[in-house]
Amino acid sequence: NDLRRCFLLSPPFVAPPFGQFGPPPMNATVEELLARLEQLEARVDEHSLFPGASADVLFLLVASLNVFFMQCGFGMLEAGSVTSRSTQAILLKNLLDACLSAFIWWVMGHGIAFDGTNDFIGTAGSDMSSFFLSGYGSGPDSGYHRVFWWFQWTFAAAAGTIVSGAVAERALLLAYLAYTFILTAVIYPIIVHWCWSEAGWLSTKNGHVDSGGNFTSDAVLDGVIDFAGSGVVHLTGGTAGFFGALIIGPRHGRFEVVYDGSKPPRRGRPLQLPGHAPVLQALGTFILWLGWYGFNAGSQLRIATPGASEVIGRIVVNTTLSAAGSGLVSLAIATLGQWRRGTVNYEVPAICNGILAGLVS
């Protein structure tokens, strides 16, 4: 009765394309009314300004733009944190990192991350192969899949760029490019496959629906939840950066050299190596903060699904408060440490590092 009343209250003289349906007959069955309702919903979706699929593409496109803009933030932050003579080298590494990783992700990275049914690594063979994007074709969903490829590439580029700051001023260009290739082509996509593909051994999407319609996980310990890449992206890049810095060693002048007869001379207390441009450090931090909204909110992947807007709203609030709170706490701790030594100097790097730590968490 409610369905019939809705149709009857609709004016029969509505302009096409809706008027051609007209009100249903009084003796229409529930099944006929539901079928008519589905037809109307399809018409509304077809002629609305942003149909569901197009809204998802637009949402993911804007999120990808924000994440890609983080490359500029990384460049500014790192350029401001090194000495002036190393500025060109660090910016060149960031630019080459983006260029090289784009082709790697197109050729094989995305396919290793999301294709196939192997629980360890993605493999070719499916009709919709992601290797070279050869299976994407020109179907109705091809636009979303290509934007999704781009969104995932921005994540891969971010994971690679993390290391450039960790080994700044002490890594040869060719060595850094070799690392970029290995991380983007092998290490990072395999970890993505583990956690985010439908077949990964740690993915919550890895499972089957039983005869009762219930989803049963086939992942180890029911899989891990990594919504926006705190482990897949940041832990992977951070681990690579940690071991890179550990192997290469500290920057020249980072520690006091103690000549006490030992060979080689003993390493003493750490020394301050302030960056040459706090302005660039602050600018890079603000750009990264902006990009993180695309990183976190964009990981929802779709906005036209029910409940998506509520999740996205919660994400942006949590992201904002986490960054702001961590920045304040970090500055307070750094200032307290200086105060105990008898000096107080409010440092830009302290609050920048705190903001970034809050965003990663």
XYZ file of C-alpha atoms in Angstrom:
361
model
C 0.000 0.000 0.000
C 2.826 2.410 0.818
C 4.483 1.696 -2.517
C 1.192 2.143 -4.375
C 0.521 5.411 -2.520
C 3.940 6.773 -3.484
C 3.305 6.106 -7.144
C -0.232 7.479 -7.056
C 0.879 10.707 -5.377
C 3.421 11.264 -8.144
C 1.993 13.591 -10.813
C 1.387 11.788 -14.111
C 2.478 14.842 -16.088
C 6.138 14.820 -14.972
C 8.469 15.617 -17.857
C 10.358 12.750 -19.471
C 12.159 10.546 -18.762
C 10.076 9.897 -15.646
C 6.607 10.680 -16.979
C 6.637 7.847 -19.450
C 6.175 5.394 -16.570
C 3.038 7.000 -15.147
C 1.249 5.718 -12.047
C 0.859 1.950 -11.828
C -2.569 0.351 -11.982
C -4.516 -0.029 -8.747
C -4.358 -3.828 -8.956
C -0.561 -3.936 -9.368
C 1.195 -6.545 -7.253
C 4.046 -5.852 -4.857
C 6.487 -7.472 -7.283
C 5.329 -5.175 -10.089
C 5.649 -2.132 -7.834
C 9.157 -3.103 -6.770
C 10.181 -3.643 -10.395
C 8.756 -0.213 -11.290
C 10.639 1.313 -8.359
C 13.916 -0.212 -9.546
C 13.331 1.255 -13.002
C 12.749 4.689 -11.528
C 15.841 4.456 -9.329
C 17.897 3.506 -12.374
C 16.519 6.522 -14.239
C 17.281 8.841 -11.327
C 20.821 7.496 -11.117
C 21.299 7.860 -14.875
C 20.106 11.456 -15.070
C 21.387 12.795 -11.741
C 24.333 15.196 -11.658
C 26.662 12.669 -10.009
C 25.494 9.070 -10.394
C 26.853 6.613 -7.869
C 29.698 5.311 -10.029
C 30.692 8.799 -11.172
C 30.608 10.103 -7.605
C 32.967 7.302 -6.541
C 35.356 8.170 -9.377
C 35.290 11.853 -8.467
C 35.836 11.091 -4.784
C 38.798 8.816 -5.453
C 40.197 11.299 -7.975
C 40.195 14.149 -5.444
C 41.706 11.890 -2.768
C 44.443 10.804 -5.188
C 45.250 14.425 -5.999
C 45.753 15.120 -2.299
C 47.991 12.080 -1.815
C 50.038 12.911 -4.904
C 50.494 16.474 -3.619
C 52.232 14.881 -0.619
C 55.234 14.367 -2.909
C 55.628 18.139 -2.887
C 55.312 18.097 0.895
C 58.023 15.465 1.222
C 60.279 17.477 -1.064
C 59.820 20.734 0.850
C 60.214 19.090 4.250
C 63.370 17.239 3.284
C 64.865 20.195 1.417
C 64.414 22.361 4.495
C 65.860 19.721 6.809
C 69.211 19.303 5.038
C 72.067 21.704 4.372
C 71.690 24.131 1.489
C 74.258 22.324 -0.653
C 72.169 19.124 -0.552
C 68.882 20.741 -1.620
C 69.159 19.924 -5.311
C 70.173 16.322 -4.649
C 67.253 15.625 -2.306
C 64.723 17.199 -4.688
C 66.122 15.241 -7.628
C 65.713 11.992 -5.721
C 62.096 12.845 -4.909
C 61.296 13.665 -8.536
C 63.009 10.554 -9.884
C 61.292 8.458 -7.229
C 57.870 9.563 -8.521
C 58.791 9.081 -12.193
C 60.401 5.661 -11.785
C 57.756 4.280 -9.449
C 54.953 5.301 -11.852
C 56.283 3.065 -14.635
C 57.083 0.246 -12.224
C 53.562 0.356 -10.786
C 52.094 0.369 -14.301
C 54.216 -2.512 -15.564
C 54.091 -4.905 -12.615
C 53.547 -3.322 -9.200
C 49.760 -3.102 -9.277
C 49.448 -6.590 -10.743
C 51.632 -8.124 -8.044
C 49.591 -6.275 -5.425
C 46.046 -7.150 -6.492
C 45.915 -9.855 -9.187
C 45.613 -13.620 -8.983
C 44.535 -16.099 -6.335
C 47.937 -16.876 -4.821
C 47.964 -15.907 -1.151
C 51.596 -14.683 -1.221
C 52.066 -12.743 -4.458
C 49.868 -11.486 -7.270
C 50.074 -13.368 -10.554
C 48.893 -12.786 -14.112
C 46.204 -14.847 -15.764
C 42.907 -13.177 -14.863
C 40.687 -11.605 -17.511
C 41.165 -8.199 -15.909
C 44.945 -8.194 -15.640
C 46.565 -5.218 -13.919
C 49.956 -5.842 -15.507
C 50.367 -2.948 -17.955
C 46.646 -2.383 -17.196
C 46.129 -4.723 -20.143
C 42.802 -6.103 -18.959
C 41.031 -2.875 -18.070
C 39.488 -2.295 -21.504
C 36.736 0.303 -21.883
C 33.851 -1.115 -19.866
C 31.563 0.887 -17.571
C 33.867 0.342 -14.574
C 37.147 0.933 -16.402
C 37.298 4.566 -15.300
C 37.052 3.698 -11.620
C 39.618 0.901 -11.945
C 42.117 3.229 -13.617
C 41.638 5.886 -10.956
C 42.034 3.167 -8.339
C 45.355 2.234 -9.998
C 46.462 5.846 -9.733
C 45.345 6.057 -6.085
C 47.372 2.967 -5.224
C 50.390 4.321 -7.101
C 50.357 7.474 -4.944
C 50.537 5.173 -1.914
C 53.485 3.284 -3.420
C 55.284 6.543 -4.225
C 54.742 7.756 -0.653
C 56.201 4.536 0.763
C 59.293 4.966 -1.388
C 59.795 8.643 -0.607
C 59.900 8.001 3.146
C 63.373 6.525 2.746
C 64.819 9.540 0.913
C 64.641 11.566 4.114
C 66.059 8.768 6.257
C 69.217 8.503 4.114
C 69.442 12.170 3.121
C 72.896 13.557 2.286
C 74.629 10.174 2.324
C 73.172 7.950 -0.424
C 74.414 7.857 -4.004
C 71.787 8.566 -6.656
C 72.123 5.221 -8.449
C 71.969 3.338 -5.149
C 68.794 5.193 -4.209
C 67.184 4.450 -7.584
C 68.071 0.763 -7.199
C 66.313 0.804 -3.818
C 63.278 2.519 -5.382
C 63.011 -0.202 -8.003
C 63.250 -3.072 -5.499
C 60.774 -1.517 -3.054
C 58.170 -0.483 -5.650
C 58.445 -3.577 -7.835
C 58.798 -6.327 -5.229
C 58.676 -5.506 -1.520
C 55.795 -3.031 -1.296
C 53.380 -4.722 -3.765
C 53.869 -8.098 -2.078
C 52.981 -6.586 1.306
C 49.955 -4.897 -0.273
C 48.894 -8.270 -1.674
C 49.178 -9.848 1.757
C 46.948 -7.304 3.472
C 44.660 -5.665 0.874
C 44.033 -8.115 -1.967
C 41.186 -10.602 -1.967
C 43.626 -13.532 -1.811
C 46.305 -12.341 0.640
C 47.105 -14.552 3.597
C 46.631 -11.587 5.961
C 43.701 -9.948 4.158
C 40.288 -9.661 5.759
C 38.850 -9.959 2.230
C 40.260 -13.471 1.857
C 37.398 -15.839 2.565
C 34.281 -17.549 1.255
C 30.543 -17.483 1.830
C 29.154 -20.693 3.241
C 25.804 -22.300 2.443
C 24.145 -20.222 5.145
C 25.246 -16.962 3.582
C 27.870 -16.252 6.247
C 31.353 -15.029 5.380
C 34.158 -17.256 6.668
C 37.700 -15.911 6.642
C 40.482 -17.976 5.093
C 43.209 -15.596 6.284
C 45.625 -16.343 9.097
C 43.989 -15.346 12.419
C 41.143 -13.831 10.363
C 43.513 -11.287 8.808
C 44.721 -7.859 9.840
C 42.874 -4.548 9.526
C 44.964 -1.757 8.044
C 42.467 0.804 6.829
C 44.757 3.524 5.472
C 48.243 2.042 5.339
C 49.773 2.696 8.743
C 51.422 -0.710 8.470
C 51.374 -1.438 4.741
C 52.721 1.980 3.692
C 54.346 3.767 6.623
C 55.752 0.783 8.506
C 57.148 -0.644 5.275
C 58.786 2.633 4.262
C 59.901 3.358 7.810
C 61.494 -0.074 8.213
C 63.374 0.335 4.926
C 64.505 3.804 6.018
C 65.623 2.535 9.423
C 67.821 -0.212 8.019
C 69.102 2.084 5.288
C 70.217 4.638 7.868
C 71.630 1.870 10.070
C 73.749 0.471 7.249
C 74.916 3.792 5.803
C 75.525 5.422 9.157
C 74.957 8.975 10.421
C 75.561 12.168 8.500
C 78.987 13.735 8.700
C 79.101 15.956 11.767
C 76.103 14.376 13.472
C 78.206 13.104 16.406
C 81.168 14.516 18.220
C 84.450 12.793 17.369
C 86.464 11.885 20.449
C 90.213 11.413 19.957
C 91.305 9.350 22.938
C 93.831 7.086 21.271
C 91.297 4.567 20.009
C 91.318 3.617 16.345
C 89.125 4.672 14.721
C 88.234 7.687 16.904
C 85.338 7.109 19.245
C 81.901 8.559 18.564
C 80.838 11.057 21.225
C 77.658 12.903 22.066
C 75.171 13.810 19.317
C 75.365 17.298 17.834
C 72.600 19.435 16.430
C 72.434 19.588 12.631
C 69.662 22.110 12.013
C 68.140 22.319 8.559
C 68.886 25.393 6.535
C 65.239 26.463 5.972
C 62.620 26.126 8.734
C 60.185 27.828 6.339
C 60.390 24.868 3.972
C 60.021 22.447 6.882
C 56.807 24.121 8.019
C 55.474 24.394 4.450
C 56.193 20.720 3.783
C 54.483 19.709 7.016
C 51.336 21.671 6.156
C 51.248 20.127 2.663
C 51.636 16.636 4.114
C 48.893 17.361 6.644
C 46.586 18.333 3.775
C 47.541 15.255 1.775
C 46.800 12.979 4.693
C 43.088 13.765 4.402
C 43.212 12.136 0.976
C 45.315 9.322 2.404
C 42.949 8.479 5.249
C 39.525 9.551 3.973
C 40.298 8.314 0.456
C 40.902 4.822 1.808
C 37.134 4.528 2.108
C 37.414 4.139 -1.715
C 33.742 4.880 -2.382
C 31.430 7.657 -1.256
C 28.133 6.567 -2.833
C 27.734 3.493 -0.636
C 25.423 3.688 2.412
C 27.188 4.955 5.527
C 30.298 6.115 3.660
C 29.804 9.802 4.444
C 29.566 9.052 8.176
C 32.834 7.106 8.086
C 34.585 9.830 6.092
C 33.416 12.508 8.510
C 34.777 10.538 11.452
C 38.081 10.030 9.614
C 38.742 13.721 8.964
C 37.945 14.637 12.577
C 40.248 11.933 13.976
C 43.012 12.869 11.537
C 42.811 16.528 12.546
C 42.814 15.923 16.290
C 45.594 13.328 16.082
C 47.920 15.658 14.177
C 47.148 18.695 16.328
C 47.465 16.877 19.635
C 50.676 15.104 18.707
C 52.238 18.355 17.501
C 51.480 20.118 20.786
C 52.761 17.250 22.911
C 55.944 16.932 20.863
C 56.715 20.626 21.187
C 56.009 20.528 24.924
C 58.386 17.588 25.439
C 61.153 19.224 23.388
C 60.733 22.526 25.227
C 60.720 20.811 28.629
C 63.975 19.062 27.783
C 65.595 22.374 26.897
C 64.214 24.047 30.006
C 65.855 21.390 32.202
C 69.173 22.224 30.520
C 68.684 25.914 31.272
C 67.611 27.142 27.837
C 64.262 27.495 26.116
C 64.027 27.605 22.328
C 60.759 26.710 20.640
C 61.839 24.623 17.649
C 59.957 24.255 14.387
C 61.299 20.706 13.689
C 59.910 19.473 17.015
C 56.311 20.399 16.251
C 56.680 19.287 12.599
C 57.859 15.824 13.642
C 55.066 15.591 16.191
C 52.391 16.466 13.615
C 53.733 13.861 11.210
C 53.865 11.223 13.950
C 50.248 11.935 14.800
C 49.205 11.651 11.164
C 50.961 8.314 10.741
C 49.365 6.909 13.889
